[in-house]
Amino acid sequence: PHPTSIGSMASSGVRRGLGSFSYNLQKVYQAVEICSIALASPAASASAEQPFWSKAAALMKAQMSIPMTTSMYLAGSAMAPALNRNSLKDRDSVEKLVIRTIPRPSVRSVMVGDVVAFNSPMGASGVMVRRVAAVEGDELVASKEDQEVEVMVVPKDHCWVLADNPDLKPPLVIDSRAFGHLPLSNIVGRVIYSGSSAEEQGPVYNHPFSVEHDAAILDAEVDPSQFFADGK
């Protein structure tokens, strides 16, 4: 597999129940976010078939029944050894990931150190996975071959993402060194759990605040004993 680690996302199917108060609170908040985006769309504004509050209530009810996570499979060694480390020895290795969806990515929900799944900014179909190295306002220092030092500032509503594998550099790997600053709007969610088999699985290391924030979602929607129950 090519080390760009492009995959496709699907329903995670790992929900276990109602979960904690924290989980339900986050679920309500996310449902409100998704509904506000949907109701603000031109299509929703133009439709007069339903009264606004009736439409909002129906959307909330539908969103509350949808898990906050989805899943995908990661190929390639771009994120090794943190993710898909078996790819360092086996090029055909893939790893199953659980993605905590983020409907409206911002500097409040995307932190330096987070492993994020995002729509490729290069026009390729599918989803890429990289780690956030810098967010808006952060300075990046690059040394050129002629020893000249270039300082860049990450612009508003963007971030800088890199592959974890230190042995891969462009053009062997595609990240912000190839496509530049990534718009936050491209981000689909944060990778919170991964596994290559029933014996090799566990939470993904992200920013400490994100880890704490995602703990209730992991507890409610990820059951390690069922993670590979479908044989995949």
PDB file of C-alpha atoms in Angstrom:
ATOM      1  CA  PRO A   1       0.000   0.000   0.000  1.00  0.00           C
ATOM      2  CA  HIS A   2       1.109   3.548  -0.726  1.00  0.00           C
ATOM      3  CA  PRO A   3       2.310   5.314   2.451  1.00  0.00           C
ATOM      4  CA  THR A   4      -0.142   8.192   2.013  1.00  0.00           C
ATOM      5  CA  SER A   5      -2.615   6.240   4.172  1.00  0.00           C
ATOM      6  CA  ILE A   6      -5.833   7.064   2.359  1.00  0.00           C
ATOM      7  CA  GLY A   7      -8.853   5.068   3.477  1.00  0.00           C
ATOM      8  CA  SER A   8     -12.624   5.186   3.441  1.00  0.00           C
ATOM      9  CA  MET A   9     -14.911   5.682   6.407  1.00  0.00           C
ATOM     10  CA  ALA A  10     -17.920   3.627   7.467  1.00  0.00           C
ATOM     11  CA  SER A  11     -20.259   3.249  10.387  1.00  0.00           C
ATOM     12  CA  SER A  12     -18.287   1.965  13.375  1.00  0.00           C
ATOM     13  CA  GLY A  13     -20.995  -0.324  14.674  1.00  0.00           C
ATOM     14  CA  VAL A  14     -19.377  -0.352  18.109  1.00  0.00           C
ATOM     15  CA  ARG A  15     -21.933   1.444  20.239  1.00  0.00           C
ATOM     16  CA  ARG A  16     -22.530  -0.220  23.620  1.00  0.00           C
ATOM     17  CA  GLY A  17     -25.277   1.751  25.329  1.00  0.00           C
ATOM     18  CA  LEU A  18     -26.298   5.000  26.923  1.00  0.00           C
ATOM     19  CA  GLY A  19     -22.985   5.613  28.658  1.00  0.00           C
ATOM     20  CA  SER A  20     -22.234   8.235  31.283  1.00  0.00           C
ATOM     21  CA  PHE A  21     -23.615  11.701  31.907  1.00  0.00           C
ATOM     22  CA  SER A  22     -20.523  13.147  30.232  1.00  0.00           C
ATOM     23  CA  TYR A  23     -21.149  11.053  27.140  1.00  0.00           C
ATOM     24  CA  ASN A  24     -24.801  12.051  26.919  1.00  0.00           C
ATOM     25  CA  LEU A  25     -23.918  15.707  27.425  1.00  0.00           C
ATOM     26  CA  GLN A  26     -21.378  15.579  24.585  1.00  0.00           C
ATOM     27  CA  LYS A  27     -23.875  13.740  22.415  1.00  0.00           C
ATOM     28  CA  VAL A  28     -26.510  16.442  22.938  1.00  0.00           C
ATOM     29  CA  TYR A  29     -23.949  19.173  22.218  1.00  0.00           C
ATOM     30  CA  GLN A  30     -22.813  17.474  19.009  1.00  0.00           C
ATOM     31  CA  ALA A  31     -26.415  16.891  17.913  1.00  0.00           C
ATOM     32  CA  VAL A  32     -27.151  20.595  18.420  1.00  0.00           C
ATOM     33  CA  GLU A  33     -24.065  21.502  16.344  1.00  0.00           C
ATOM     34  CA  ILE A  34     -25.067  19.208  13.481  1.00  0.00           C
ATOM     35  CA  CYS A  35     -28.670  20.426  13.550  1.00  0.00           C
ATOM     36  CA  SER A  36     -27.600  24.082  13.534  1.00  0.00           C
ATOM     37  CA  ILE A  37     -25.443  23.438  10.468  1.00  0.00           C
ATOM     38  CA  ALA A  38     -28.272  21.582   8.706  1.00  0.00           C
ATOM     39  CA  LEU A  39     -30.910  24.177   9.560  1.00  0.00           C
ATOM     40  CA  ALA A  40     -28.681  27.011   8.374  1.00  0.00           C
ATOM     41  CA  SER A  41     -28.255  25.475   4.915  1.00  0.00           C
ATOM     42  CA  PRO A  42     -29.951  27.184   1.945  1.00  0.00           C
ATOM     43  CA  ALA A  43     -31.954  24.030   1.235  1.00  0.00           C
ATOM     44  CA  ALA A  44     -33.402  23.989   4.755  1.00  0.00           C
ATOM     45  CA  SER A  45     -34.185  27.707   4.630  1.00  0.00           C
ATOM     46  CA  ALA A  46     -35.986  27.341   1.325  1.00  0.00           C
ATOM     47  CA  SER A  47     -38.133  24.461   2.522  1.00  0.00           C
ATOM     48  CA  ALA A  48     -41.472  25.452   4.015  1.00  0.00           C
ATOM     49  CA  GLU A  49     -42.899  21.961   4.321  1.00  0.00           C
ATOM     50  CA  GLN A  50     -42.313  21.826   8.098  1.00  0.00           C
ATOM     51  CA  PRO A  51     -42.365  24.522  10.772  1.00  0.00           C
ATOM     52  CA  PHE A  52     -38.857  25.378  11.998  1.00  0.00           C
ATOM     53  CA  TRP A  53     -39.232  23.935  15.501  1.00  0.00           C
ATOM     54  CA  SER A  54     -40.844  20.752  14.196  1.00  0.00           C
ATOM     55  CA  LYS A  55     -37.966  20.313  11.768  1.00  0.00           C
ATOM     56  CA  ALA A  56     -35.401  21.001  14.517  1.00  0.00           C
ATOM     57  CA  ALA A  57     -37.015  18.460  16.859  1.00  0.00           C
ATOM     58  CA  ALA A  58     -37.014  15.793  14.135  1.00  0.00           C
ATOM     59  CA  LEU A  59     -33.342  16.457  13.355  1.00  0.00           C
ATOM     60  CA  MET A  60     -32.366  16.284  17.039  1.00  0.00           C
ATOM     61  CA  LYS A  61     -34.183  12.997  17.500  1.00  0.00           C
ATOM     62  CA  ALA A  62     -32.449  11.525  14.456  1.00  0.00           C
ATOM     63  CA  GLN A  63     -28.996  12.762  15.533  1.00  0.00           C
ATOM     64  CA  MET A  64     -29.351  11.392  19.063  1.00  0.00           C
ATOM     65  CA  SER A  65     -29.721   7.891  17.611  1.00  0.00           C
ATOM     66  CA  ILE A  66     -26.472   8.161  15.615  1.00  0.00           C
ATOM     67  CA  PRO A  67     -23.146   7.144  17.260  1.00  0.00           C
ATOM     68  CA  MET A  68     -20.462   9.790  17.734  1.00  0.00           C
ATOM     69  CA  THR A  69     -17.863   7.510  16.155  1.00  0.00           C
ATOM     70  CA  THR A  70     -17.213   5.964  12.785  1.00  0.00           C
ATOM     71  CA  SER A  71     -14.512   3.593  11.577  1.00  0.00           C
ATOM     72  CA  MET A  72     -12.002   3.225   8.789  1.00  0.00           C
ATOM     73  CA  TYR A  73      -9.019   1.083   7.852  1.00  0.00           C
ATOM     74  CA  LEU A  74      -5.521   2.539   7.610  1.00  0.00           C
ATOM     75  CA  ALA A  75      -2.949   1.215   5.134  1.00  0.00           C
ATOM     76  CA  GLY A  76       0.695   2.102   4.723  1.00  0.00           C
ATOM     77  CA  SER A  77       3.449   3.026   7.162  1.00  0.00           C
ATOM     78  CA  ALA A  78       3.094   6.815   7.259  1.00  0.00           C
ATOM     79  CA  MET A  79       1.757   6.795  10.833  1.00  0.00           C
ATOM     80  CA  ALA A  80       3.942   3.961  12.143  1.00  0.00           C
ATOM     81  CA  PRO A  81       4.862   3.075  14.781  1.00  0.00           C
ATOM     82  CA  ALA A  82       1.896   4.732  16.523  1.00  0.00           C
ATOM     83  CA  LEU A  83      -0.580   3.317  13.998  1.00  0.00           C
ATOM     84  CA  ASN A  84      -0.287   0.246  11.773  1.00  0.00           C
ATOM     85  CA  ARG A  85       3.189  -0.567  13.061  1.00  0.00           C
ATOM     86  CA  ASN A  86       2.965  -4.022  11.451  1.00  0.00           C
ATOM     87  CA  SER A  87       3.269  -2.258   8.079  1.00  0.00           C
ATOM     88  CA  LEU A  88       6.977  -1.730   8.816  1.00  0.00           C
ATOM     89  CA  LYS A  89       7.435  -5.479   8.218  1.00  0.00           C
ATOM     90  CA  ASP A  90       4.330  -6.322   6.189  1.00  0.00           C
ATOM     91  CA  ARG A  91       3.376  -3.922   3.374  1.00  0.00           C
ATOM     92  CA  ASP A  92      -0.102  -5.478   3.174  1.00  0.00           C
ATOM     93  CA  SER A  93      -0.895  -4.763   6.827  1.00  0.00           C
ATOM     94  CA  VAL A  94      -3.920  -2.608   7.683  1.00  0.00           C
ATOM     95  CA  GLU A  95      -5.233  -1.306  10.997  1.00  0.00           C
ATOM     96  CA  LYS A  96      -8.801  -0.632  12.077  1.00  0.00           C
ATOM     97  CA  LEU A  97      -9.404   2.864  13.471  1.00  0.00           C
ATOM     98  CA  VAL A  98     -12.256   4.445  15.406  1.00  0.00           C
ATOM     99  CA  ILE A  99     -12.831   8.105  14.561  1.00  0.00           C
ATOM    100  CA  ARG A 100     -14.600  10.471  16.948  1.00  0.00           C
ATOM    101  CA  THR A 101     -16.456  12.739  14.527  1.00  0.00           C
ATOM    102  CA  ILE A 102     -16.037  16.515  14.844  1.00  0.00           C
ATOM    103  CA  PRO A 103     -18.879  18.294  12.981  1.00  0.00           C
ATOM    104  CA  ARG A 104     -17.420  21.792  13.298  1.00  0.00           C
ATOM    105  CA  PRO A 105     -13.608  21.623  13.751  1.00  0.00           C
ATOM    106  CA  SER A 106     -11.981  24.611  15.467  1.00  0.00           C
ATOM    107  CA  VAL A 107      -8.997  25.430  17.683  1.00  0.00           C
ATOM    108  CA  ARG A 108     -11.206  24.432  20.621  1.00  0.00           C
ATOM    109  CA  SER A 109     -11.704  20.895  19.323  1.00  0.00           C
ATOM    110  CA  VAL A 110      -8.449  20.241  17.425  1.00  0.00           C
ATOM    111  CA  MET A 111      -5.222  20.281  19.465  1.00  0.00           C
ATOM    112  CA  VAL A 112      -1.521  19.913  18.734  1.00  0.00           C
ATOM    113  CA  GLY A 113      -0.718  16.222  19.137  1.00  0.00           C
ATOM    114  CA  ASP A 114      -4.129  14.992  17.978  1.00  0.00           C
ATOM    115  CA  VAL A 115      -4.240  12.305  15.307  1.00  0.00           C
ATOM    116  CA  VAL A 116      -6.895  13.472  12.870  1.00  0.00           C
ATOM    117  CA  ALA A 117      -8.718  11.990   9.885  1.00  0.00           C
ATOM    118  CA  PHE A 118      -9.374  14.498   7.107  1.00  0.00           C
ATOM    119  CA  ASN A 119     -10.500  14.802   3.510  1.00  0.00           C
ATOM    120  CA  SER A 120      -7.451  15.051   1.277  1.00  0.00           C
ATOM    121  CA  PRO A 121      -6.782  18.669   0.206  1.00  0.00           C
ATOM    122  CA  MET A 122      -5.120  17.407  -2.972  1.00  0.00           C
ATOM    123  CA  GLY A 123      -8.288  16.360  -4.751  1.00  0.00           C
ATOM    124  CA  ALA A 124      -7.849  12.634  -4.063  1.00  0.00           C
ATOM    125  CA  SER A 125     -10.891  10.757  -2.868  1.00  0.00           C
ATOM    126  CA  GLY A 126     -10.874   9.146   0.549  1.00  0.00           C
ATOM    127  CA  VAL A 127      -9.631  10.142   3.970  1.00  0.00           C
ATOM    128  CA  MET A 128      -6.072  10.684   5.194  1.00  0.00           C
ATOM    129  CA  VAL A 129      -4.708  10.324   8.736  1.00  0.00           C
ATOM    130  CA  ARG A 130      -1.952  12.532  10.155  1.00  0.00           C
ATOM    131  CA  ARG A 131      -0.947  14.133  13.473  1.00  0.00           C
ATOM    132  CA  VAL A 132      -1.490  17.839  14.154  1.00  0.00           C
ATOM    133  CA  ALA A 133       1.885  19.536  14.616  1.00  0.00           C
ATOM    134  CA  ALA A 134       0.737  23.171  14.777  1.00  0.00           C
ATOM    135  CA  VAL A 135      -2.481  25.199  14.847  1.00  0.00           C
ATOM    136  CA  GLU A 136      -3.414  28.765  13.896  1.00  0.00           C
ATOM    137  CA  GLY A 137      -0.993  31.377  15.220  1.00  0.00           C
ATOM    138  CA  ASP A 138       1.861  28.891  15.759  1.00  0.00           C
ATOM    139  CA  GLU A 139       5.203  29.641  14.114  1.00  0.00           C
ATOM    140  CA  LEU A 140       6.953  27.045  11.965  1.00  0.00           C
ATOM    141  CA  VAL A 141      10.680  27.280  11.284  1.00  0.00           C
ATOM    142  CA  ALA A 142      12.106  25.550   8.208  1.00  0.00           C
ATOM    143  CA  SER A 143      15.776  25.291   7.243  1.00  0.00           C
ATOM    144  CA  LYS A 144      16.578  25.268   3.552  1.00  0.00           C
ATOM    145  CA  GLU A 145      19.546  23.634   1.838  1.00  0.00           C
ATOM    146  CA  ASP A 146      21.334  26.992   1.587  1.00  0.00           C
ATOM    147  CA  GLN A 147      21.054  27.304   5.397  1.00  0.00           C
ATOM    148  CA  GLU A 148      18.453  30.053   5.035  1.00  0.00           C
ATOM    149  CA  VAL A 149      15.800  29.911   7.756  1.00  0.00           C
ATOM    150  CA  GLU A 150      12.162  30.466   6.792  1.00  0.00           C
ATOM    151  CA  VAL A 151       9.517  31.298   9.411  1.00  0.00           C
ATOM    152  CA  MET A 152       5.867  30.616   8.651  1.00  0.00           C
ATOM    153  CA  VAL A 153       2.798  31.342  10.759  1.00  0.00           C
ATOM    154  CA  VAL A 154      -0.156  28.962  10.547  1.00  0.00           C
ATOM    155  CA  PRO A 155      -3.102  31.051   9.277  1.00  0.00           C
ATOM    156  CA  LYS A 156      -6.510  31.291  10.938  1.00  0.00           C
ATOM    157  CA  ASP A 157      -8.731  28.198  10.684  1.00  0.00           C
ATOM    158  CA  HIS A 158      -5.835  26.038   9.475  1.00  0.00           C
ATOM    159  CA  CYS A 159      -3.386  23.562  10.977  1.00  0.00           C
ATOM    160  CA  TRP A 160      -0.152  21.811  10.017  1.00  0.00           C
ATOM    161  CA  VAL A 161      -0.222  18.005   9.936  1.00  0.00           C
ATOM    162  CA  LEU A 162       2.660  15.538   9.672  1.00  0.00           C
ATOM    163  CA  ALA A 163       3.178  11.803   9.322  1.00  0.00           C
ATOM    164  CA  ASP A 164       4.563  10.098  12.429  1.00  0.00           C
ATOM    165  CA  ASN A 165       7.086   7.905  10.619  1.00  0.00           C
ATOM    166  CA  PRO A 166      10.448   9.777  10.822  1.00  0.00           C
ATOM    167  CA  ASP A 167      11.928   7.688   8.016  1.00  0.00           C
ATOM    168  CA  LEU A 168       9.428   8.929   5.438  1.00  0.00           C
ATOM    169  CA  LYS A 169       9.771  12.346   3.836  1.00  0.00           C
ATOM    170  CA  PRO A 170       8.161  13.875   0.740  1.00  0.00           C
ATOM    171  CA  PRO A 171       7.705  12.626  -1.921  1.00  0.00           C
ATOM    172  CA  LEU A 172       7.520   9.245  -0.168  1.00  0.00           C
ATOM    173  CA  VAL A 173       4.830  10.555   2.155  1.00  0.00           C
ATOM    174  CA  ILE A 174       2.124  13.187   1.739  1.00  0.00           C
ATOM    175  CA  ASP A 175       1.456  15.654   4.546  1.00  0.00           C
ATOM    176  CA  SER A 176       1.623  19.433   5.080  1.00  0.00           C
ATOM    177  CA  ARG A 177       5.164  19.420   3.728  1.00  0.00           C
ATOM    178  CA  ALA A 178       3.554  18.537   0.396  1.00  0.00           C
ATOM    179  CA  PHE A 179       0.174  20.311   0.464  1.00  0.00           C
ATOM    180  CA  GLY A 180       0.771  23.106   2.976  1.00  0.00           C
ATOM    181  CA  HIS A 181      -1.579  24.278   5.691  1.00  0.00           C
ATOM    182  CA  LEU A 182      -4.673  22.122   6.110  1.00  0.00           C
ATOM    183  CA  PRO A 183      -8.051  23.888   6.445  1.00  0.00           C
ATOM    184  CA  LEU A 184      -9.730  22.822   9.680  1.00  0.00           C
ATOM    185  CA  SER A 185     -12.918  22.360   7.680  1.00  0.00           C
ATOM    186  CA  ASN A 186     -11.301  19.335   5.990  1.00  0.00           C
ATOM    187  CA  ILE A 187     -11.066  17.490   9.296  1.00  0.00           C
ATOM    188  CA  VAL A 188     -13.606  14.710   9.749  1.00  0.00           C
ATOM    189  CA  GLY A 189     -12.648  13.710  13.275  1.00  0.00           C
ATOM    190  CA  ARG A 190     -10.028  12.522  15.746  1.00  0.00           C
ATOM    191  CA  VAL A 191      -8.627   8.972  15.815  1.00  0.00           C
ATOM    192  CA  ILE A 192      -9.315   7.679  19.330  1.00  0.00           C
ATOM    193  CA  TYR A 193      -8.861   3.906  19.095  1.00  0.00           C
ATOM    194  CA  SER A 194      -6.966   1.480  16.877  1.00  0.00           C
ATOM    195  CA  GLY A 195      -6.231  -2.189  16.496  1.00  0.00           C
ATOM    196  CA  SER A 196      -4.679  -4.714  14.152  1.00  0.00           C
ATOM    197  CA  SER A 197      -6.153  -7.757  15.912  1.00  0.00           C
ATOM    198  CA  ALA A 198      -8.157  -8.737  18.977  1.00  0.00           C
ATOM    199  CA  GLU A 199      -4.860  -8.999  20.876  1.00  0.00           C
ATOM    200  CA  GLU A 200      -3.353  -5.746  19.602  1.00  0.00           C
ATOM    201  CA  GLN A 201      -5.725  -2.837  20.171  1.00  0.00           C
ATOM    202  CA  GLY A 202      -6.073   0.188  22.420  1.00  0.00           C
ATOM    203  CA  PRO A 203      -6.650   3.949  22.732  1.00  0.00           C
ATOM    204  CA  VAL A 204      -4.653   6.305  20.511  1.00  0.00           C
ATOM    205  CA  TYR A 205      -2.382   8.867  22.157  1.00  0.00           C
ATOM    206  CA  ASN A 206      -3.679  12.390  21.482  1.00  0.00           C
ATOM    207  CA  HIS A 207      -3.387  15.725  23.289  1.00  0.00           C
ATOM    208  CA  PRO A 208      -4.123  15.127  27.025  1.00  0.00           C
ATOM    209  CA  PHE A 209      -7.202  17.383  26.906  1.00  0.00           C
ATOM    210  CA  SER A 210      -8.555  15.405  23.945  1.00  0.00           C
ATOM    211  CA  VAL A 211      -7.866  12.085  25.672  1.00  0.00           C
ATOM    212  CA  GLU A 212      -9.836  13.230  28.723  1.00  0.00           C
ATOM    213  CA  HIS A 213     -12.627  14.633  26.554  1.00  0.00           C
ATOM    214  CA  ASP A 214     -12.933  11.428  24.496  1.00  0.00           C
ATOM    215  CA  ALA A 215     -12.822   8.996  27.442  1.00  0.00           C
ATOM    216  CA  ALA A 216     -16.604   8.883  27.911  1.00  0.00           C
ATOM    217  CA  ILE A 217     -17.128   8.280  24.193  1.00  0.00           C
ATOM    218  CA  LEU A 218     -14.624   5.430  24.206  1.00  0.00           C
ATOM    219  CA  ASP A 219     -16.351   3.866  27.194  1.00  0.00           C
ATOM    220  CA  ALA A 220     -19.813   4.161  25.632  1.00  0.00           C
ATOM    221  CA  GLU A 221     -19.111   3.261  22.015  1.00  0.00           C
ATOM    222  CA  VAL A 222     -16.019   1.037  21.891  1.00  0.00           C
ATOM    223  CA  ASP A 223     -16.186  -2.504  23.249  1.00  0.00           C
ATOM    224  CA  PRO A 224     -12.734  -4.148  22.968  1.00  0.00           C
ATOM    225  CA  SER A 225     -14.258  -7.629  23.137  1.00  0.00           C
ATOM    226  CA  GLN A 226     -16.385  -6.869  20.072  1.00  0.00           C
ATOM    227  CA  PHE A 227     -13.926  -4.741  18.120  1.00  0.00           C
ATOM    228  CA  PHE A 228     -13.075  -7.595  15.742  1.00  0.00           C
ATOM    229  CA  ALA A 229     -16.257  -9.613  16.279  1.00  0.00           C
ATOM    230  CA  ASP A 230     -17.170  -9.209  12.616  1.00  0.00           C
ATOM    231  CA  GLY A 231     -13.918 -10.891  11.671  1.00  0.00           C
ATOM    232  CA  LYS A 232     -12.503  -7.704  10.176  1.00  0.00           C
TER     233      LYS A 232
END
